[in-house]
Amino acid sequence: MKKKLLASMVFLGVGLRILPAQAAEPEACQMVRIGDVGWSDAAVTNGVTMNLLAGLGYKTRETMVTLAVAYLSLENHQLDVFLSDWEPSGASYVDPYLKRGKIERITKNLSGARYTLAVPDYVAQQGLKDFKDIASWAPKLNNTIYGIESGNDGNKIILDMIKANDFGLGKFHLNESSEQGMLSQVSRAIPAQKPIVFLAWEPHPMNMNFHLTYLTGGEKQFGASAEVNTVVGSGYVEKCPNVGHLLKQLTFTIPSENEMMKTISESHTKPAQVTKDWMKAHLEAVAKWLDGVTTVDGKPGLPAVQAYLGQ
């Protein structure tokens, strides 16, 4: 009953700007092409975005790309939207495109995130708490730091540290595999209480599945905290103002992303369904995202998305 009441309130536009029908979005905007780098958080943010767009009557296409290819594809107008610009770690990849005016940051979609090296709590309790402590643990760590996929911005930072012998890491090796490959190493190390240093971030289910300590001392390399931005090809918002308006309002929270990612991981349900279910249970978030947004043919967007969600 409470959910139905909330749905009715949302439908009536309590406290919201429900716009009258407007001109339809240009035909070139009716397919929205989204980049996917294969990260768990990208599965969630892309899933929410594609569900919203589907409810509004748009078509979507999600393309798996590396981080470098994502920005190149935005520049070449082969992609429209990328929701996984992690900063400051990704600066070396995205800054050249921003400076040339080839892509645009249009909103910060997540604040207060973390992205740096971490260890299990039992390792921190034994004294490995800071980047400067890693080198002294070299034999126990087999001179290895675990990263994710090759070409990732975090991996690049680690490789640069090794090359420059920062923190005495010159003899270390970076194990590059994938997000799941790195997590499998961590999941094997923890039950055996073995020391391991790896690239970690939040939001992510690892923060609920493992007891972790994020290392201090790497603020120069990784930043004191992290944020995630939505970027688009230059001129996209002007060309497709309705989608642009939606994207500018599309922001997330760490608890919500953690919740959705954990459900995907544990239930082995596709992100499209998990994010749709989450949206049905959080209509207040949906209403906020859709404030002033219309369907592809210019009608009020909120009732259309509610119908799509089965509300």
XYZ file of C-alpha atoms in Angstrom:
311
model
C 0.000 0.000 0.000
C 2.827 2.365 0.909
C 4.554 1.685 -2.432
C 1.301 2.288 -4.343
C 0.757 5.540 -2.452
C 4.293 6.704 -3.231
C 3.816 5.757 -6.859
C 0.632 7.800 -6.982
C 2.359 10.778 -5.413
C 5.191 10.516 -7.885
C 2.805 10.169 -10.797
C 0.993 13.324 -9.710
C 4.301 15.132 -9.616
C 4.306 16.169 -5.963
C 7.159 18.643 -5.649
C 8.314 17.969 -9.206
C 8.291 19.716 -12.550
C 6.161 17.541 -14.820
C 6.515 19.265 -18.157
C 3.826 19.428 -20.834
C 4.462 17.605 -24.074
C 7.391 19.043 -25.994
C 9.033 18.507 -29.357
C 10.341 15.006 -29.961
C 14.068 14.370 -29.641
C 15.893 14.441 -33.012
C 16.077 11.061 -34.746
C 19.871 10.962 -34.362
C 19.401 11.044 -30.577
C 16.946 8.180 -30.351
C 19.726 5.582 -30.103
C 22.016 6.215 -27.103
C 25.390 4.439 -27.273
C 27.004 3.788 -23.899
C 30.553 2.656 -23.129
C 31.156 -0.239 -20.722
C 34.616 -0.971 -19.284
C 33.514 -4.186 -17.580
C 33.620 -2.945 -13.996
C 30.954 -3.905 -11.460
C 30.018 -0.290 -10.799
C 29.674 0.342 -14.541
C 27.209 -2.546 -14.757
C 25.049 -0.757 -12.190
C 25.259 2.794 -13.519
C 24.824 1.673 -17.124
C 21.953 -0.609 -16.111
C 20.053 2.204 -14.424
C 20.695 4.544 -17.345
C 19.526 2.046 -19.953
C 16.374 1.226 -17.990
C 15.513 4.906 -17.686
C 16.097 5.463 -21.403
C 14.091 2.363 -22.341
C 11.181 3.627 -20.260
C 11.390 6.938 -22.085
C 11.228 5.186 -25.450
C 14.883 5.413 -26.458
C 16.962 2.563 -27.831
C 20.341 1.863 -26.239
C 23.496 0.061 -27.244
C 26.175 -0.874 -24.714
C 29.680 -1.476 -26.080
C 32.528 -3.118 -24.169
C 35.680 -1.003 -24.453
C 38.960 -0.373 -22.687
C 39.328 2.919 -20.863
C 41.498 4.440 -23.591
C 39.120 3.316 -26.343
C 36.139 4.769 -24.463
C 37.459 8.317 -24.772
C 38.631 7.830 -28.345
C 35.173 6.518 -29.252
C 33.521 9.565 -27.683
C 35.826 11.818 -29.695
C 35.006 9.943 -32.906
C 31.263 9.971 -32.087
C 31.153 6.186 -31.997
C 29.918 6.402 -28.398
C 27.641 9.005 -26.850
C 27.976 8.505 -23.107
C 30.531 7.163 -20.627
C 29.607 7.103 -16.931
C 32.898 5.741 -15.549
C 35.355 8.652 -15.551
C 37.053 7.933 -12.207
C 39.149 10.845 -10.973
C 41.817 11.748 -10.168
C 43.227 8.355 -11.199
C 41.977 8.628 -14.777
C 43.361 12.093 -15.467
C 46.151 10.917 -17.766
C 43.579 9.275 -20.057
C 40.819 11.859 -20.129
C 42.665 15.195 -19.796
C 44.043 15.320 -23.379
C 40.513 14.912 -24.768
C 39.105 17.537 -22.404
C 41.844 20.013 -23.304
C 41.186 19.523 -27.019
C 37.477 20.075 -26.435
C 36.631 16.684 -27.917
C 34.640 15.439 -24.918
C 32.789 17.139 -22.080
C 32.247 16.358 -18.407
C 28.604 17.105 -17.695
C 28.108 15.942 -14.110
C 29.736 14.300 -11.117
C 27.641 11.157 -10.745
C 29.319 9.853 -7.564
C 31.167 11.583 -4.719
C 33.123 10.249 -1.749
C 34.426 7.164 -3.514
C 37.784 5.497 -2.847
C 40.308 4.071 -5.288
C 43.783 3.062 -4.133
C 45.757 0.104 -2.785
C 44.343 -1.951 0.053
C 45.153 -4.942 2.241
C 43.073 -7.307 4.373
C 42.635 -6.039 7.937
C 44.877 -8.737 9.407
C 47.761 -7.464 7.251
C 47.204 -3.905 8.453
C 47.147 -5.117 12.041
C 50.601 -6.600 11.453
C 51.957 -3.236 10.327
C 51.316 -2.773 6.597
C 49.167 0.352 6.731
C 50.885 2.839 4.427
C 52.458 2.870 0.962
C 55.876 3.300 2.604
C 55.394 -0.048 4.412
C 54.958 -2.138 1.256
C 58.644 -2.512 0.329
C 59.585 -4.020 3.689
C 56.991 -6.719 3.095
C 58.423 -7.627 -0.319
C 59.382 -11.253 0.503
C 56.006 -11.985 2.107
C 54.231 -10.411 -0.861
C 56.387 -12.173 -3.459
C 57.195 -8.690 -4.752
C 53.707 -8.593 -6.262
C 50.862 -6.102 -6.311
C 47.564 -7.259 -7.811
C 45.824 -4.965 -10.295
C 42.979 -5.395 -12.733
C 42.804 -5.310 -16.542
C 45.756 -4.119 -18.582
C 45.397 -0.499 -19.630
C 43.392 0.459 -16.558
C 44.206 3.850 -15.019
C 44.923 2.351 -11.583
C 47.322 -0.158 -13.108
C 49.088 2.674 -14.902
C 49.619 4.520 -11.623
C 51.110 1.399 -10.031
C 53.363 0.765 -13.025
C 54.565 4.376 -12.891
C 55.400 3.972 -9.197
C 57.356 0.810 -9.908
C 59.226 2.449 -12.781
C 60.148 5.466 -10.640
C 60.950 3.288 -7.613
C 58.467 5.302 -5.565
C 58.224 3.958 -2.008
C 61.031 1.542 -2.878
C 58.748 -0.478 -5.168
C 61.233 -0.738 -8.037
C 61.569 -4.533 -7.764
C 57.840 -5.178 -7.523
C 55.723 -6.765 -10.232
C 52.160 -5.800 -11.105
C 49.902 -8.765 -11.746
C 47.457 -7.553 -14.411
C 44.408 -9.719 -15.035
C 40.867 -8.423 -14.504
C 38.565 -7.293 -11.727
C 37.393 -10.857 -11.169
C 40.918 -12.228 -11.468
C 42.168 -9.840 -8.792
C 39.231 -10.612 -6.507
C 39.820 -14.356 -6.855
C 43.383 -13.845 -5.618
C 42.089 -11.884 -2.634
C 39.405 -14.459 -1.853
C 42.049 -17.198 -1.806
C 44.513 -15.221 0.312
C 42.125 -14.192 3.078
C 41.054 -17.646 4.380
C 44.739 -18.621 4.534
C 45.627 -15.311 6.243
C 48.248 -14.634 3.567
C 49.466 -11.078 2.960
C 48.318 -9.444 -0.256
C 48.283 -5.876 -1.626
C 45.772 -5.086 -4.345
C 43.905 -2.345 -6.150
C 40.619 -1.698 -4.359
C 37.770 0.767 -4.634
C 34.439 1.741 -3.173
C 31.615 1.382 -4.061
C 32.063 -2.336 -4.671
C 30.802 -5.505 -2.934
C 34.389 -6.304 -1.876
C 33.910 -3.769 0.912
C 31.051 -5.853 2.327
C 32.553 -9.270 1.552
C 36.046 -8.608 2.956
C 37.428 -6.695 5.926
C 39.773 -4.252 4.191
C 42.141 -1.454 5.114
C 42.861 1.193 2.477
C 46.502 2.230 2.648
C 47.463 5.784 3.495
C 50.348 7.653 1.894
C 49.297 7.316 -1.750
C 47.328 10.542 -1.942
C 49.749 12.090 -4.448
C 49.321 9.158 -6.796
C 45.651 8.232 -6.296
C 44.181 11.306 -4.633
C 42.754 11.686 -1.138
C 39.367 10.490 -2.384
C 37.742 9.671 -5.685
C 34.812 10.877 -7.721
C 33.137 9.523 -10.822
C 31.988 11.720 -13.693
C 29.702 11.356 -16.674
C 31.340 12.393 -19.934
C 29.891 12.765 -23.424
C 31.156 13.627 -26.863
C 31.556 17.327 -27.566
C 28.234 18.922 -28.534
C 26.109 15.938 -27.481
C 24.056 17.800 -24.872
C 23.232 20.569 -27.337
C 22.281 18.041 -30.008
C 20.273 15.825 -27.638
C 19.037 18.140 -24.873
C 16.518 15.765 -23.330
C 19.028 12.933 -22.843
C 21.545 15.526 -21.727
C 19.117 16.837 -19.103
C 18.612 13.312 -17.774
C 22.347 12.596 -17.652
C 23.049 15.829 -15.763
C 20.587 14.770 -13.059
C 21.703 11.147 -12.880
C 23.717 10.816 -9.667
C 24.281 7.838 -7.397
C 25.271 7.072 -3.810
C 27.814 4.612 -2.459
C 25.204 2.618 -0.474
C 22.886 2.308 -3.481
C 25.651 1.152 -5.820
C 26.985 -1.284 -3.201
C 23.487 -2.710 -2.749
C 22.895 -3.271 -6.453
C 26.386 -4.678 -7.097
C 26.077 -7.086 -4.191
C 22.717 -8.331 -5.480
C 24.169 -8.902 -8.948
C 27.138 -10.760 -7.484
C 25.174 -12.981 -5.112
C 22.068 -13.698 -7.186
C 23.858 -14.020 -10.544
C 21.001 -11.984 -11.995
C 21.624 -9.745 -14.980
C 22.326 -6.071 -14.172
C 19.360 -4.947 -16.294
C 16.935 -6.830 -14.037
C 18.653 -5.985 -10.736
C 18.753 -2.272 -11.505
C 15.134 -2.341 -12.683
C 14.061 -4.022 -9.438
C 16.031 -1.462 -7.417
C 14.353 1.390 -9.280
C 10.900 -0.083 -8.581
C 11.749 -0.088 -4.877
C 13.211 3.448 -4.934
C 10.716 5.527 -6.870
C 11.835 8.690 -5.102
C 15.247 8.382 -6.791
C 13.607 7.742 -10.161
C 11.408 10.814 -9.746
C 14.422 12.977 -8.963
C 16.337 11.731 -12.009
C 13.362 12.381 -14.278
C 12.472 15.857 -13.049
C 11.803 17.840 -16.225
C 12.680 14.932 -18.540
C 10.337 13.870 -21.346
C 9.878 10.739 -23.402
C 11.553 10.471 -26.774
C 8.400 11.867 -28.402
C 8.108 14.813 -26.015
C 5.545 13.554 -23.485
C 6.034 13.677 -19.671
C 8.730 11.141 -18.850
C 7.887 10.090 -15.312
C 4.543 8.357 -16.009
C 6.118 6.505 -18.942
C 8.988 5.165 -16.827
C 6.572 4.210 -14.034
C 4.585 2.184 -16.533
C 7.795 0.588 -17.815
C 8.700 -0.371 -14.236
C 5.236 -1.842 -13.691
C 4.188 0.757 -11.154
